[in-house]
CSV table of C-alpha atoms in Angstrom, one decimal:
chain,number,residue,atom,x,y,z
A,1,MET,CA,-41.4,8.8,1.0
A,2,ILE,CA,-37.8,9.6,1.8
A,3,ARG,CA,-36.9,6.1,0.8
A,4,ASN,CA,-38.7,6.4,-2.5
A,5,SER,CA,-36.8,9.5,-3.5
A,6,ARG,CA,-33.7,8.0,-2.7
A,7,GLU,CA,-34.3,4.8,-4.8
A,8,PRO,CA,-34.2,6.3,-8.4
A,9,LYS,CA,-30.9,8.1,-7.5
A,10,SER,CA,-29.5,4.8,-6.2
A,11,ASP,CA,-30.7,2.9,-9.3
A,12,ARG,CA,-29.1,5.5,-11.7
A,13,HIS,CA,-26.0,5.3,-10.0
A,14,VAL,CA,-25.9,1.5,-10.3
A,15,LEU,CA,-27.0,1.8,-13.9
A,16,ALA,CA,-24.2,4.3,-14.6
A,17,THR,CA,-21.6,2.1,-13.0
A,18,VAL,CA,-22.9,-0.9,-15.1
A,19,PHE,CA,-22.7,0.9,-18.4
A,20,ALA,CA,-19.3,2.4,-17.4
A,21,ILE,CA,-17.9,-1.0,-16.7
A,22,GLY,CA,-19.5,-2.6,-19.6
A,23,GLY,CA,-18.1,0.1,-22.0
A,24,ILE,CA,-14.6,-0.2,-20.7
A,25,SER,CA,-14.7,-3.9,-21.0
A,26,LEU,CA,-15.9,-3.5,-24.5
A,27,VAL,CA,-13.0,-1.4,-25.3
A,28,ILE,CA,-10.5,-3.6,-23.7
A,29,GLY,CA,-12.0,-6.6,-25.5
A,30,PHE,CA,-11.7,-4.8,-28.9
A,31,LEU,CA,-8.1,-4.0,-28.4
A,32,ALA,CA,-7.3,-7.5,-27.3
A,33,LEU,CA,-9.0,-8.8,-30.4
A,34,ALA,CA,-7.2,-6.2,-32.6
A,35,ASN,CA,-3.8,-7.0,-31.1
A,36,PRO,CA,-3.8,-10.3,-29.8
A,37,HIS,CA,-0.1,-10.7,-29.8
A,38,ILE,CA,0.3,-7.9,-27.5
A,39,ALA,CA,-2.3,-9.0,-25.1
A,40,LEU,CA,-0.9,-12.6,-25.1
A,41,SER,CA,2.7,-11.5,-24.5
A,42,ALA,CA,1.8,-9.1,-21.7
A,43,ALA,CA,-0.5,-11.8,-20.1
A,44,LEU,CA,2.4,-14.4,-20.3
A,45,ARG,CA,4.8,-11.9,-18.8
A,46,GLY,CA,2.2,-11.3,-15.9
A,47,VAL,CA,1.9,-14.9,-15.3
A,48,ALA,CA,5.7,-15.4,-15.1
A,49,VAL,CA,6.1,-12.6,-12.8
A,50,TRP,CA,3.3,-13.8,-10.7
A,51,TRP,CA,4.7,-17.3,-10.4
A,52,ASP,CA,8.4,-16.3,-10.1
A,53,ILE,CA,8.0,-13.3,-8.0
A,54,LEU,CA,4.6,-12.7,-6.4
A,55,PHE,CA,3.9,-16.3,-5.4
A,56,PRO,CA,7.2,-16.7,-3.3
A,57,ALA,CA,7.3,-13.0,-2.0
A,58,LEU,CA,3.6,-12.7,-0.8
A,59,PHE,CA,2.4,-16.3,0.0
A,60,PRO,CA,4.4,-16.7,3.0
A,61,PHE,CA,3.1,-13.6,4.5
A,62,PHE,CA,-0.5,-14.6,3.7
A,63,VAL,CA,0.0,-17.8,5.5
A,64,MET,CA,1.8,-16.1,8.4
A,65,SER,CA,-1.0,-13.7,9.0
A,66,GLU,CA,-3.5,-16.4,9.3
A,67,LEU,CA,-1.4,-18.2,11.8
A,68,LEU,CA,-0.7,-15.1,13.9
A,69,LEU,CA,-4.3,-14.5,14.0
A,70,GLY,CA,-5.1,-18.1,14.9
A,71,PHE,CA,-2.6,-18.3,17.7
A,72,GLY,CA,-3.6,-14.8,19.2
A,73,ILE,CA,-0.3,-13.0,18.5
A,74,VAL,CA,-2.1,-10.2,17.1
A,75,HIS,CA,-4.4,-9.8,20.0
A,76,LEU,CA,-1.4,-10.0,22.2
A,77,ALA,CA,0.3,-7.1,20.3
A,78,GLY,CA,-3.0,-5.3,20.2
A,79,THR,CA,-3.3,-5.1,23.9
A,80,LEU,CA,0.3,-4.0,24.3
A,81,LEU,CA,0.0,-1.3,21.8
A,82,ASP,CA,-3.6,-0.1,22.7
A,83,PRO,CA,-2.4,2.8,25.1
A,84,PHE,CA,-0.4,4.2,22.1
A,85,MET,CA,-2.5,3.6,19.0
A,86,ARG,CA,-5.6,5.1,20.5
A,87,PRO,CA,-4.6,8.7,21.3
A,88,LEU,CA,-2.3,8.8,18.2
A,89,PHE,CA,-4.4,7.4,15.5
A,90,ARG,CA,-7.9,6.8,17.0
A,91,LEU,CA,-7.4,3.0,16.3
A,92,PRO,CA,-7.4,-0.1,18.6
A,93,GLY,CA,-4.1,-1.5,19.4
A,94,VAL,CA,-4.2,-4.3,16.9
A,95,GLY,CA,-3.9,-1.6,14.3
A,96,GLY,CA,-0.2,-0.9,15.5
A,97,PHE,CA,0.7,-4.5,14.5
A,98,ILE,CA,-0.9,-4.1,11.1
A,99,VAL,CA,0.8,-0.8,10.5
A,100,ALA,CA,4.2,-2.4,11.2
A,101,MET,CA,3.6,-5.4,9.1
A,102,GLY,CA,2.4,-3.3,6.2
A,103,PHE,CA,5.4,-1.0,6.2
A,104,ALA,CA,7.8,-4.0,6.5
A,105,SER,CA,6.2,-6.2,4.0
A,106,GLY,CA,4.7,-3.8,1.4
A,107,TYR,CA,1.5,-3.8,-0.6
A,108,PRO,CA,-0.9,-5.7,-0.3
A,109,VAL,CA,-0.1,-7.3,2.9
A,110,GLY,CA,-1.6,-4.6,5.1
A,111,ALA,CA,-5.0,-5.2,3.2
A,112,LYS,CA,-4.7,-8.8,3.9
A,113,LEU,CA,-4.3,-8.5,7.5
A,114,THR,CA,-7.1,-5.6,7.9
A,115,SER,CA,-9.5,-7.8,6.0
A,116,ARG,CA,-9.1,-10.5,8.7
A,117,LEU,CA,-9.4,-8.0,11.5
A,118,MET,CA,-12.6,-6.7,9.9
A,119,GLU,CA,-14.1,-10.3,9.4
A,120,GLN,CA,-13.3,-10.9,13.2
A,121,LYS,CA,-15.0,-7.7,14.3
A,122,LEU,CA,-11.8,-6.6,15.8
A,123,VAL,CA,-12.1,-3.1,13.8
A,124,THR,CA,-15.0,-1.2,12.5
A,125,ARG,CA,-15.3,-0.3,8.8
A,126,ASP,CA,-14.1,3.2,9.4
A,127,GLN,CA,-11.2,2.0,11.3
A,128,GLY,CA,-10.4,-0.8,8.7
A,129,GLU,CA,-10.5,1.7,5.8
A,130,ARG,CA,-8.2,4.0,7.5
A,131,LEU,CA,-5.8,1.2,8.3
A,132,VAL,CA,-5.9,-0.1,4.8
A,133,ALA,CA,-5.2,3.5,3.5
A,134,MET,CA,-2.3,3.8,5.9
A,135,THR,CA,-0.6,0.5,5.3
A,136,THR,CA,-0.7,0.3,1.5
A,137,THR,CA,3.0,1.2,1.2
A,138,SER,CA,6.0,0.0,-0.6
A,139,ASP,CA,8.5,-2.3,1.2
A,140,PRO,CA,11.9,-0.7,2.0
A,141,ILE,CA,13.6,-3.5,-0.3
A,142,PHE,CA,11.7,-2.2,-3.4
A,143,LEU,CA,12.0,1.4,-2.5
A,144,ILE,CA,15.6,1.3,-1.9
A,145,GLY,CA,16.8,-1.6,-4.1
A,146,ALA,CA,14.7,-1.0,-7.1
A,147,VAL,CA,13.8,2.7,-7.2
A,148,SER,CA,16.9,4.3,-5.6
A,149,ILE,CA,19.6,2.0,-6.9
A,150,GLY,CA,17.9,0.4,-9.8
A,151,PHE,CA,16.2,3.4,-11.3
A,152,PHE,CA,17.9,6.4,-9.9
A,153,GLY,CA,21.3,4.8,-9.9
A,154,SER,CA,22.2,6.0,-6.4
A,155,LEU,CA,21.3,5.4,-2.7
A,156,GLN,CA,21.2,9.2,-2.4
A,157,ALA,CA,17.5,9.3,-3.5
A,158,ALA,CA,16.5,6.8,-0.7
A,159,PRO,CA,16.3,9.1,2.3
A,160,ALA,CA,14.1,11.4,0.5
A,161,LEU,CA,11.9,8.7,-0.8
A,162,ALA,CA,11.7,6.9,2.5
A,163,VAL,CA,11.0,9.8,4.7
A,164,ALA,CA,8.3,11.1,2.2
A,165,HIS,CA,6.6,7.8,1.8
A,166,TYR,CA,6.4,6.5,5.1
A,167,SER,CA,6.1,9.8,7.2
A,168,GLY,CA,3.3,10.7,4.6
A,169,ALA,CA,1.4,7.5,5.5
A,170,LEU,CA,1.8,8.1,9.2
A,171,LEU,CA,0.6,11.9,8.8
A,172,LEU,CA,-2.3,10.6,6.7
A,173,GLY,CA,-3.3,8.2,9.3
A,174,LEU,CA,-3.1,10.8,12.0
A,175,VAL,CA,-5.1,13.4,10.1
A,176,ALA,CA,-7.8,10.8,9.1
A,177,GLY,CA,-8.1,9.7,12.7
A,178,PHE,CA,-8.8,13.2,14.0
A,179,ARG,CA,-11.4,13.8,11.2
A,180,SER,CA,-13.1,10.5,11.6
A,181,ARG,CA,-16.4,11.0,13.0
A,182,ALA,CA,-16.9,7.3,13.7
A,183,SER,CA,-13.8,7.1,16.0
A,184,GLY,CA,-15.9,8.9,18.7
A,185,ASP,CA,-17.0,5.6,20.3
A,186,LEU,CA,-13.4,4.7,20.9
A,187,SER,CA,-11.9,5.8,24.2
A,188,LEU,CA,-8.6,7.5,23.9
A,189,THR,CA,-7.5,6.2,27.3
A,190,PRO,CA,-8.2,2.6,27.6
A,191,PRO,CA,-8.6,1.4,31.2
A,192,LYS,CA,-5.6,-0.1,32.9
A,193,PRO,CA,-5.7,-3.8,33.5
A,194,PRO,CA,-5.9,-4.9,37.2
A,195,GLY,CA,-3.0,-7.2,36.8
A,196,GLY,CA,-0.8,-5.2,34.4
A,197,ARG,CA,-0.9,-4.8,30.5
A,198,LEU,CA,1.5,-7.8,29.9
A,199,ARG,CA,-0.8,-10.0,31.8
A,200,ALA,CA,-3.7,-8.6,30.0
A,201,ALA,CA,-2.1,-9.2,26.6
A,202,LEU,CA,-1.2,-12.8,27.3
A,203,GLN,CA,-4.8,-13.4,28.5
A,204,ALA,CA,-6.1,-11.8,25.3
A,205,MET,CA,-3.9,-14.3,23.3
A,206,HIS,CA,-5.1,-17.2,25.3
A,207,ARG,CA,-8.7,-16.2,24.9
A,208,ALA,CA,-8.2,-15.8,21.1
A,209,ARG,CA,-6.5,-19.2,20.9
A,210,ILE,CA,-9.4,-20.8,22.8
A,211,ALA,CA,-11.9,-19.0,20.8
A,212,ASP,CA,-10.2,-20.2,17.6
A,213,GLY,CA,-10.2,-23.8,18.8
A,214,ARG,CA,-8.5,-25.3,15.7
A,215,PRO,CA,-5.7,-27.8,16.3
A,216,PHE,CA,-2.6,-26.6,14.6
A,217,GLY,CA,-2.9,-29.0,11.8
A,218,VAL,CA,-6.4,-27.9,10.7
A,219,MET,CA,-5.3,-24.3,11.3
A,220,LEU,CA,-2.3,-24.8,8.9
A,221,GLN,CA,-4.3,-26.5,6.2
A,222,GLN,CA,-7.0,-23.8,6.2
A,223,SER,CA,-4.5,-21.1,6.4
A,224,LEU,CA,-2.8,-22.6,3.2
A,225,GLN,CA,-6.2,-23.1,1.4
A,226,SER,CA,-7.3,-19.5,1.9
A,227,SER,CA,-3.8,-18.0,1.3
A,228,LEU,CA,-3.6,-20.0,-1.9
A,229,THR,CA,-7.0,-18.7,-3.2
A,230,LEU,CA,-6.0,-15.0,-2.4
A,231,ILE,CA,-2.7,-15.3,-4.1
A,232,VAL,CA,-4.4,-16.7,-7.3
A,233,ILE,CA,-6.7,-13.7,-7.2
A,234,VAL,CA,-3.8,-11.3,-7.0
A,235,GLY,CA,-2.3,-13.1,-9.8
A,236,GLY,CA,-5.2,-12.9,-12.0
A,237,LEU,CA,-5.3,-9.1,-11.3
A,238,VAL,CA,-1.6,-8.7,-12.1
A,239,VAL,CA,-2.1,-10.6,-15.4
A,240,PHE,CA,-5.0,-8.5,-16.4
A,241,PHE,CA,-3.5,-5.1,-15.7
A,242,SER,CA,-0.3,-6.2,-17.4
A,243,ALA,CA,-2.3,-6.9,-20.5
A,244,VAL,CA,-4.5,-3.8,-20.3
A,245,LEU,CA,-1.7,-1.3,-19.8
A,246,ASP,CA,0.2,-2.8,-22.8
A,247,LEU,CA,-2.9,-2.5,-25.0
A,248,LEU,CA,-3.7,1.0,-23.9
A,249,LEU,CA,0.0,2.2,-24.4
A,250,HIS,CA,0.1,0.4,-27.9
A,251,SER,CA,-3.3,1.9,-29.0
A,252,GLY,CA,-2.6,5.5,-28.1
A,253,LEU,CA,-5.7,6.0,-26.2
A,254,LEU,CA,-3.6,7.4,-23.3
A,255,LEU,CA,-2.2,10.2,-25.2
A,256,LEU,CA,-5.2,12.7,-24.1
A,257,PHE,CA,-4.5,11.9,-20.5
A,258,ARG,CA,-0.7,12.3,-21.0
A,259,ASP,CA,-1.3,15.8,-22.8
A,260,SER,CA,-3.8,16.9,-20.0
A,261,MET,CA,-1.3,15.9,-17.3
A,262,GLY,CA,1.4,17.7,-19.1
A,263,GLU,CA,-0.7,20.9,-18.9
A,264,LEU,CA,-1.6,20.5,-15.4
A,265,LEU,CA,2.1,20.0,-14.5
A,266,ARG,CA,3.2,23.1,-16.5
A,267,LEU,CA,0.4,25.0,-14.2
A,268,ILE,CA,2.1,24.0,-11.0
A,269,GLY,CA,5.7,24.7,-12.3
A,270,LEU,CA,6.8,21.3,-13.2
A,271,SER,CA,7.9,20.1,-16.6
A,272,PRO,CA,5.4,18.3,-19.0
A,273,LYS,CA,8.2,15.8,-19.5
A,274,LEU,CA,7.1,14.1,-16.4
A,275,ALA,CA,3.7,13.5,-17.7
A,276,PRO,CA,4.4,10.0,-19.0
A,277,ALA,CA,5.7,9.0,-15.5
A,278,PHE,CA,2.2,10.1,-14.1
A,279,VAL,CA,0.4,8.1,-16.7
A,280,SER,CA,2.4,4.9,-16.3
A,281,GLY,CA,2.3,5.3,-12.4
A,282,THR,CA,-1.5,5.8,-12.5
A,283,PHE,CA,-1.7,1.9,-13.6
A,284,GLU,CA,1.6,0.5,-12.5
A,285,VAL,CA,3.8,1.5,-9.8
A,286,THR,CA,7.1,0.0,-11.1
A,287,LEU,CA,6.7,1.5,-14.5
A,288,GLY,CA,5.7,4.9,-13.1
A,289,SER,CA,8.8,5.0,-10.8
A,290,LYS,CA,11.2,4.0,-13.5
A,291,ALA,CA,9.7,6.7,-16.0
A,292,ALA,CA,10.2,9.4,-13.4
A,293,ALA,CA,13.8,8.3,-12.8
A,294,THR,CA,14.8,8.3,-16.4
A,295,VAL,CA,13.3,11.5,-17.6
A,296,PRO,CA,16.3,13.5,-19.1
A,297,GLY,CA,17.0,17.2,-18.2
A,298,ILE,CA,14.9,17.4,-15.4
A,299,PRO,CA,16.1,18.5,-11.9
A,300,LEU,CA,16.6,15.5,-9.5
A,301,VAL,CA,14.3,16.8,-6.9
A,302,ASP,CA,11.4,17.0,-9.3
A,303,ARG,CA,12.1,13.2,-10.5
A,304,VAL,CA,12.4,12.1,-6.8
A,305,ALA,CA,9.1,13.9,-6.0
A,306,VAL,CA,7.1,12.4,-8.9
A,307,ALA,CA,8.6,8.8,-7.9
A,308,ALA,CA,7.3,9.5,-4.4
A,309,PHE,CA,3.9,10.2,-5.7
A,310,VAL,CA,3.9,7.2,-7.8
A,311,LEU,CA,5.0,5.0,-4.7
A,312,SER,CA,2.3,6.4,-2.5
A,313,TRP,CA,-0.6,6.3,-5.2
A,314,ALA,CA,0.5,2.6,-5.8
A,315,GLY,CA,-1.0,2.2,-9.2
A,316,LEU,CA,-4.5,0.8,-10.2
A,317,SER,CA,-2.8,-2.6,-10.3
A,318,VAL,CA,-2.2,-2.6,-6.6
A,319,HIS,CA,-5.6,-0.8,-6.0
A,320,ALA,CA,-7.2,-4.0,-7.6
A,321,GLN,CA,-5.2,-6.4,-5.5
A,322,VAL,CA,-6.4,-4.5,-2.3
A,323,ALA,CA,-10.0,-4.4,-3.6
A,324,GLY,CA,-9.8,-8.2,-4.2
A,325,LEU,CA,-8.5,-8.8,-0.7
A,326,MET,CA,-11.1,-6.6,1.0
A,327,SER,CA,-14.0,-8.0,-1.3
A,328,ARG,CA,-15.6,-10.0,1.7
A,329,THR,CA,-15.8,-6.9,4.0
A,330,ALA,CA,-17.8,-3.7,4.0
A,331,TRP,CA,-14.8,-1.7,2.7
A,332,ARG,CA,-15.3,0.8,0.2
A,333,TYR,CA,-13.0,1.8,-2.7
A,334,LEU,CA,-13.6,5.5,-3.2
A,335,PRO,CA,-12.3,6.7,0.3
A,336,PHE,CA,-9.3,4.4,-0.3
A,337,ALA,CA,-8.7,6.1,-3.7
A,338,ARG,CA,-8.9,9.7,-2.2
A,339,MET,CA,-6.6,8.7,0.6
A,340,ARG,CA,-4.1,7.3,-2.1
A,341,LEU,CA,-4.1,10.5,-3.9
A,342,ALA,CA,-3.7,12.6,-0.7
A,343,HIS,CA,-0.9,10.4,0.3
A,344,GLY,CA,0.8,10.9,-3.2
A,345,ILE,CA,0.4,14.6,-3.1
A,346,LEU,CA,1.7,14.7,0.6
A,347,ALA,CA,4.7,12.6,-0.3
A,348,MET,CA,5.6,15.1,-3.0
A,349,ALA,CA,5.3,18.1,-0.8
A,350,ILE,CA,7.4,16.3,1.8
A,351,VAL,CA,10.2,15.7,-0.7
A,352,TYR,CA,10.3,19.5,-1.5
A,353,ALA,CA,10.2,20.3,2.1
A,354,ILE,CA,13.1,18.1,3.1
A,355,TRP,CA,15.3,18.2,0.1
A,356,PRO,CA,17.3,21.2,1.1
A,357,TYR,CA,18.3,19.4,4.4
A,358,LEU,CA,19.3,16.1,2.8
A,359,GLY,CA,21.1,17.6,-0.2
A,360,PRO,CA,21.9,14.7,-2.2
A,361,SER,CA,24.3,15.4,-5.2
A,362,ALA,CA,23.2,15.2,-8.9
A,363,ILE,CA,23.0,11.7,-10.3
A,364,THR,CA,25.1,11.7,-13.5
A,365,GLY,CA,24.8,8.0,-14.4
A,366,SER,CA,22.1,6.6,-16.6
A,367,ALA,CA,19.3,5.2,-14.4
A,368,SER,CA,17.8,3.4,-17.3
A,369,ILE,CA,20.6,0.7,-17.4
A,370,PRO,CA,20.8,-1.3,-14.2
A,371,PRO,CA,24.2,-1.2,-12.5
A,372,PRO,CA,26.4,-4.3,-12.5
A,373,GLY,CA,25.4,-7.2,-10.3
A,374,MET,CA,21.6,-6.9,-10.6
A,375,ASN,CA,20.3,-10.4,-10.8
A,376,ALA,CA,17.1,-10.5,-8.8
A,377,MET,CA,13.7,-9.4,-9.5
A,378,VAL,CA,11.5,-6.9,-7.9
A,379,PRO,CA,8.2,-8.5,-6.1
A,380,GLY,CA,5.0,-7.0,-6.5
A,381,SER,CA,5.0,-5.8,-10.1
A,382,PRO,CA,3.7,-7.4,-13.5
A,383,HIS,CA,6.7,-5.9,-15.1
A,384,ALA,CA,10.3,-7.4,-14.7
A,385,VAL,CA,12.5,-5.2,-12.8
A,386,LEU,CA,16.1,-6.1,-11.8
A,387,LEU,CA,17.3,-5.6,-8.2
A,388,PRO,CA,20.9,-5.5,-7.0
A,389,ALA,CA,21.9,-9.0,-5.6
A,390,SER,CA,23.4,-7.3,-2.6
A,391,SER,CA,20.2,-5.8,-1.6
A,392,PHE,CA,18.8,-9.4,-1.0
A,393,PHE,CA,21.3,-10.6,1.4
A,394,SER,CA,20.0,-8.2,3.9
A,395,SER,CA,16.3,-8.7,3.2
A,396,ALA,CA,16.0,-11.0,6.2
A,397,ALA,CA,17.2,-8.0,8.3
A,398,TRP,CA,14.9,-5.3,6.6
A,399,LEU,CA,11.7,-6.8,7.8
A,400,PRO,CA,12.3,-7.0,11.5
A,401,PHE,CA,14.2,-3.7,11.4
A,402,THR,CA,11.4,-1.9,9.7
A,403,PHE,CA,8.9,-3.8,11.9
A,404,LEU,CA,10.6,-2.9,15.2
A,405,LEU,CA,11.3,0.8,13.9
A,406,THR,CA,7.6,1.3,13.2
A,407,ILE,CA,6.7,-0.1,16.7
A,408,ALA,CA,9.1,2.1,18.3
A,409,ILE,CA,7.8,5.2,16.5
A,410,ILE,CA,4.1,4.3,17.5
A,411,ILE,CA,5.2,4.0,21.2
A,412,ALA,CA,7.1,7.2,21.2
A,413,ALA,CA,4.5,9.3,19.4
A,414,GLY,CA,1.7,7.5,21.2
A,415,SER,CA,3.4,8.4,24.5
A,416,VAL,CA,3.5,12.0,23.6
A,417,ALA,CA,-0.1,12.0,22.3
A,418,ALA,CA,-1.4,10.2,25.6
A,419,ALA,CA,0.6,12.9,27.7
A,420,LEU,CA,-1.0,15.8,25.8
A,421,ALA,CA,-4.5,14.2,26.1
A,422,ALA,CA,-3.8,13.8,29.9
A,423,ILE,CA,-2.8,17.4,30.1
A,424,ARG,CA,-5.9,18.5,28.3
A,425,ARG,CA,-8.3,16.6,30.6
A,426,GLY,CA,-6.6,18.0,33.6
A,427,ARG,CA,-7.4,21.5,32.7
């Protein structure tokens, strides 16, 4: 009886979803037929950026993630980080490696790694959803090189953006861990291995390698094949959203959204001039960040706060990439979207909270014109954005620095959380 009462509701939900997707597809198809030159130029731009930027930027990380799992490196790191991740985020130790890689590499690498962990049953659906939400972040090269230098025209916006973006993600993971009902089956204090944690970590790596069992040549071939399939999916989504955004902007269908956002901003004390940045950022992170930086006559703190929101929301283009990477798991989109929205709001609040202590001076130069020496492209976006050439000479150092810094923060904060948990148990 209960099952029958629920079936019509489920059927109505599926039917409504089908009609919504069908209606949106018809609108987009009509716009493409009415403006074929706009759709074609946007699609070609998306293909060019995917081939020139996304492919070389993401493909090596996709292959590396497969190899790290196959060789058991992720299992080794997970065993070492287990005592810190459990009391801090209510996640197994392998999550610490994913968090560090996600922060260092940017979206959507965290989703790629998490999907593999879920497929191998190393994390549950609840844990995987929290991991994806926490690790869908910008990489530091894009945040500093493109947004701070390229759009705002100064490095002085970087501290506020970095602190708000990354600390917001960590705080979000912390709160989500405490609120998660499904994390109750995860002991906050893993048992101490009899031979020491390092030995246990090496044994875990060895067991994972034996369980995988593939020769290196086969592992490399399969890693390349699966990574190539995924990067093609990502490329298709980039091309699609590039065309859709240009068509919607040209048709004027987003004017109502822009006006409504302007009224909402007015209610919370912000200028309606920032509404176009939110509209662009809803679909694409690069355009939204640039629009926030270039709004004239707006205080710097407001523009940085909006850019922090856009970076943390990440745009529907990145959402679609994450959904494509997670399609073979039980991952759900709606919890992810709520977490992205919460991350954006939290990042904005952090900018306003820390701004008086950072005190960057006002930016007087035009952020819409790239400074001299910009000759490289930003990865991860269907729209071309120039980066300063000087930022790329240090890119090899940024990845290990961000990775190790994130690991250090997890160890320090996890140690404090473990100590507090031990004190509570002793009472």
